[in-house]
CSV table of C-alpha atoms in Angstrom, one decimal:
chain,number,residue,atom,x,y,z
P,70,UNK,CA,-129.0,178.8,173.1
P,71,UNK,CA,-125.3,178.5,173.5
P,72,UNK,CA,-123.1,181.5,173.6
P,73,UNK,CA,-119.5,182.7,172.8
P,74,UNK,CA,-117.4,185.0,174.5
P,75,UNK,CA,-115.5,187.0,172.0
P,76,UNK,CA,-112.4,189.2,173.0
P,77,UNK,CA,-111.5,191.7,170.8
P,78,UNK,CA,-107.7,192.5,170.9
P,79,UNK,CA,-104.9,194.6,169.5
P,80,UNK,CA,-101.9,194.9,171.6
P,81,UNK,CA,-104.1,194.7,174.9
P,82,UNK,CA,-101.4,192.5,177.1
P,83,UNK,CA,-101.7,194.9,180.0
P,84,UNK,CA,-105.5,194.7,180.0
P,85,UNK,CA,-105.6,191.0,179.3
P,86,UNK,CA,-103.4,190.2,182.3
P,87,UNK,CA,-105.2,192.5,184.7
P,88,UNK,CA,-108.7,191.3,183.6
P,89,UNK,CA,-108.0,187.7,182.8
P,90,UNK,CA,-108.9,186.4,186.3
P,91,UNK,CA,-112.2,188.4,186.5
P,92,UNK,CA,-113.4,187.2,183.1
P,93,UNK,CA,-116.7,185.2,183.5
P,94,UNK,CA,-115.3,182.3,181.4
P,95,UNK,CA,-118.0,179.7,183.1
P,96,UNK,CA,-121.0,181.6,181.6
P,97,UNK,CA,-120.2,181.0,178.3
P,98,UNK,CA,-119.9,177.7,176.1
P,99,UNK,CA,-116.8,178.8,174.4
P,100,UNK,CA,-114.2,181.6,174.4
P,101,UNK,CA,-112.5,183.1,171.1
P,102,UNK,CA,-109.9,185.8,170.8
P,103,UNK,CA,-110.0,187.8,167.7
P,104,UNK,CA,-106.6,189.3,167.4
P,105,UNK,CA,-105.6,192.0,165.0
P,106,UNK,CA,-101.7,192.0,164.5
P,107,UNK,CA,-100.9,192.3,168.1
P,108,UNK,CA,-97.2,192.6,168.4
P,109,UNK,CA,-96.9,192.9,172.4
P,110,UNK,CA,-97.5,189.1,173.3
P,111,UNK,CA,-101.4,189.3,173.5
P,112,UNK,CA,-101.8,186.2,171.4
P,113,UNK,CA,-99.5,184.1,173.1
P,114,UNK,CA,-100.7,185.1,176.3
P,115,UNK,CA,-104.4,183.8,175.7
P,116,UNK,CA,-103.0,180.7,174.0
P,117,UNK,CA,-101.1,179.8,177.2
P,118,UNK,CA,-104.3,180.1,179.0
P,119,UNK,CA,-105.9,177.6,176.4
P,120,UNK,CA,-107.9,180.1,174.5
P,121,UNK,CA,-108.3,179.7,170.9
P,122,UNK,CA,-107.0,182.8,169.2
P,123,UNK,CA,-108.0,183.9,165.7
P,124,UNK,CA,-106.0,186.0,163.6
P,125,UNK,CA,-107.8,188.9,162.1
P,126,UNK,CA,-106.2,190.0,158.8
P,127,UNK,CA,-108.2,193.0,158.1
P,128,UNK,CA,-108.7,196.1,160.4
P,129,UNK,CA,-112.1,197.0,161.9
P,130,UNK,CA,-114.2,195.7,164.8
P,131,UNK,CA,-117.2,195.1,162.1
P,132,UNK,CA,-114.6,192.9,160.5
P,133,UNK,CA,-113.8,191.1,163.8
P,134,UNK,CA,-117.4,190.5,164.6
P,135,UNK,CA,-118.0,188.9,161.2
P,136,UNK,CA,-115.3,186.6,161.6
P,137,UNK,CA,-116.4,185.5,165.1
P,138,UNK,CA,-119.9,184.9,163.6
P,139,UNK,CA,-118.2,182.7,160.8
P,140,UNK,CA,-116.1,180.8,163.3
P,141,UNK,CA,-118.5,180.1,166.2
P,142,UNK,CA,-121.1,178.0,166.0
P,143,UNK,CA,-123.0,179.1,168.9
P,144,UNK,CA,-126.3,181.3,168.8
P,145,UNK,CA,-125.1,184.2,170.9
P,146,UNK,CA,-121.9,186.2,170.6
P,147,UNK,CA,-120.9,188.6,173.5
P,148,UNK,CA,-118.0,191.0,172.4
P,149,UNK,CA,-115.6,192.2,174.8
P,150,UNK,CA,-112.4,194.6,174.6
P,151,UNK,CA,-110.0,194.2,177.6
P,152,UNK,CA,-108.8,197.5,177.3
P,153,UNK,CA,-110.2,198.4,180.9
P,154,UNK,CA,-113.2,200.5,179.6
P,155,UNK,CA,-115.5,197.6,179.9
P,156,UNK,CA,-116.3,195.4,183.1
P,157,UNK,CA,-116.2,191.7,182.6
P,158,UNK,CA,-119.2,191.3,184.9
P,159,UNK,CA,-121.5,192.8,182.4
P,160,UNK,CA,-120.7,190.2,179.8
P,161,UNK,CA,-123.3,187.7,181.5
P,162,UNK,CA,-125.8,190.4,181.7
P,163,UNK,CA,-125.6,191.4,177.8
P,164,UNK,CA,-126.0,187.7,177.1
P,165,UNK,CA,-129.1,187.5,179.4
P,166,UNK,CA,-130.6,190.2,177.7
P,167,UNK,CA,-130.5,188.4,174.4
P,168,UNK,CA,-131.7,185.2,176.0
P,169,UNK,CA,-134.7,187.4,177.2
P,170,UNK,CA,-135.8,187.8,173.4
P,171,UNK,CA,-133.6,190.7,172.4
P,172,UNK,CA,-131.8,190.6,169.1
P,173,UNK,CA,-128.8,192.7,170.4
P,174,UNK,CA,-127.9,194.3,173.5
P,175,UNK,CA,-125.4,197.2,173.8
P,176,UNK,CA,-123.6,198.5,176.9
P,177,UNK,CA,-124.1,202.1,177.4
P,178,UNK,CA,-121.6,204.7,178.7
P,179,UNK,CA,-124.3,207.1,178.9
P,180,UNK,CA,-126.7,205.7,181.5
P,181,UNK,CA,-126.4,206.4,185.1
P,182,UNK,CA,-123.4,204.4,186.4
P,183,UNK,CA,-121.8,204.2,183.0
P,184,UNK,CA,-118.3,205.8,182.4
P,185,UNK,CA,-117.1,207.5,179.1
P,186,UNK,CA,-113.4,208.0,178.2
P,187,UNK,CA,-114.3,212.0,178.0
P,188,UNK,CA,-115.7,212.3,181.5
P,189,UNK,CA,-114.3,215.3,183.1
P,190,UNK,CA,-113.6,217.1,179.9
P,191,UNK,CA,-115.2,220.3,179.1
P,192,UNK,CA,-115.4,219.7,175.3
P,193,UNK,CA,-116.9,216.1,175.0
P,194,UNK,CA,-117.0,216.0,171.2
P,195,UNK,CA,-116.9,212.2,170.7
P,196,UNK,CA,-119.7,211.8,173.2
P,197,UNK,CA,-122.0,214.4,171.6
P,198,UNK,CA,-121.2,212.8,168.0
P,199,UNK,CA,-122.2,209.6,169.6
P,200,UNK,CA,-125.4,211.0,171.3
P,201,UNK,CA,-126.1,212.5,168.0
P,202,UNK,CA,-125.6,209.4,165.9
P,203,UNK,CA,-127.7,207.4,168.4
P,204,UNK,CA,-130.7,209.9,168.1
P,205,UNK,CA,-130.6,209.2,164.3
P,206,UNK,CA,-130.6,205.2,164.9
P,207,UNK,CA,-133.5,205.6,167.4
P,208,UNK,CA,-135.4,207.9,165.0
P,209,UNK,CA,-134.9,205.6,161.9
P,210,UNK,CA,-134.9,202.3,163.6
P,211,UNK,CA,-136.4,202.6,166.9
P,212,UNK,CA,-135.4,200.9,170.1
P,213,UNK,CA,-134.3,201.9,173.4
P,214,UNK,CA,-130.7,202.6,172.4
P,215,UNK,CA,-128.4,205.1,174.5
P,216,UNK,CA,-125.0,204.2,173.1
P,217,UNK,CA,-125.2,203.0,169.5
P,218,UNK,CA,-121.4,203.2,168.8
P,219,UNK,CA,-120.1,201.0,171.7
P,220,UNK,CA,-118.8,197.9,170.6
P,221,UNK,CA,-119.3,196.2,174.0
P,222,UNK,CA,-122.4,194.2,173.0
P,223,UNK,CA,-124.3,190.7,172.7
P,224,UNK,CA,-125.8,189.9,169.4
P,225,UNK,CA,-127.8,186.9,168.2
P,226,UNK,CA,-125.7,185.5,165.4
P,227,UNK,CA,-128.8,184.9,163.3
P,228,UNK,CA,-129.3,189.0,163.6
P,229,UNK,CA,-125.7,189.7,162.9
P,230,UNK,CA,-125.7,187.7,159.8
P,231,UNK,CA,-128.8,189.4,158.3
């Protein structure tokens, strides 16, 4: 199965520059950047590195995922955001979970060693809401999901398209 690394951006030039040399490009057959209206030079940075950049016209991570699925001819899509919240070294790990037979693999901020933007806060309302939603997902659809809202994931294109 061939795979595509999809980098989702909107004004991510700082993260793109700091993470670029750590990105596991060689572990993927293709790399795409799906950019939603960046005005900080993000698209030009990736183009200067020889990476195909696709302009996303309508907002939303789901919209970006559908656009990537439409453009890529590969079987597995790994979605990564260079905002500093995700470790590029986890991209091949997510891909390998799909290669092992899963339709989707989602990185988790709530497993041991995970990091959540609300760590250190007393009131973790977003984390609590995420855990509640994840419990609902597990109840209705099953699976071993611990962070259903996280967009850092790998998916079989056939599963994403229905």
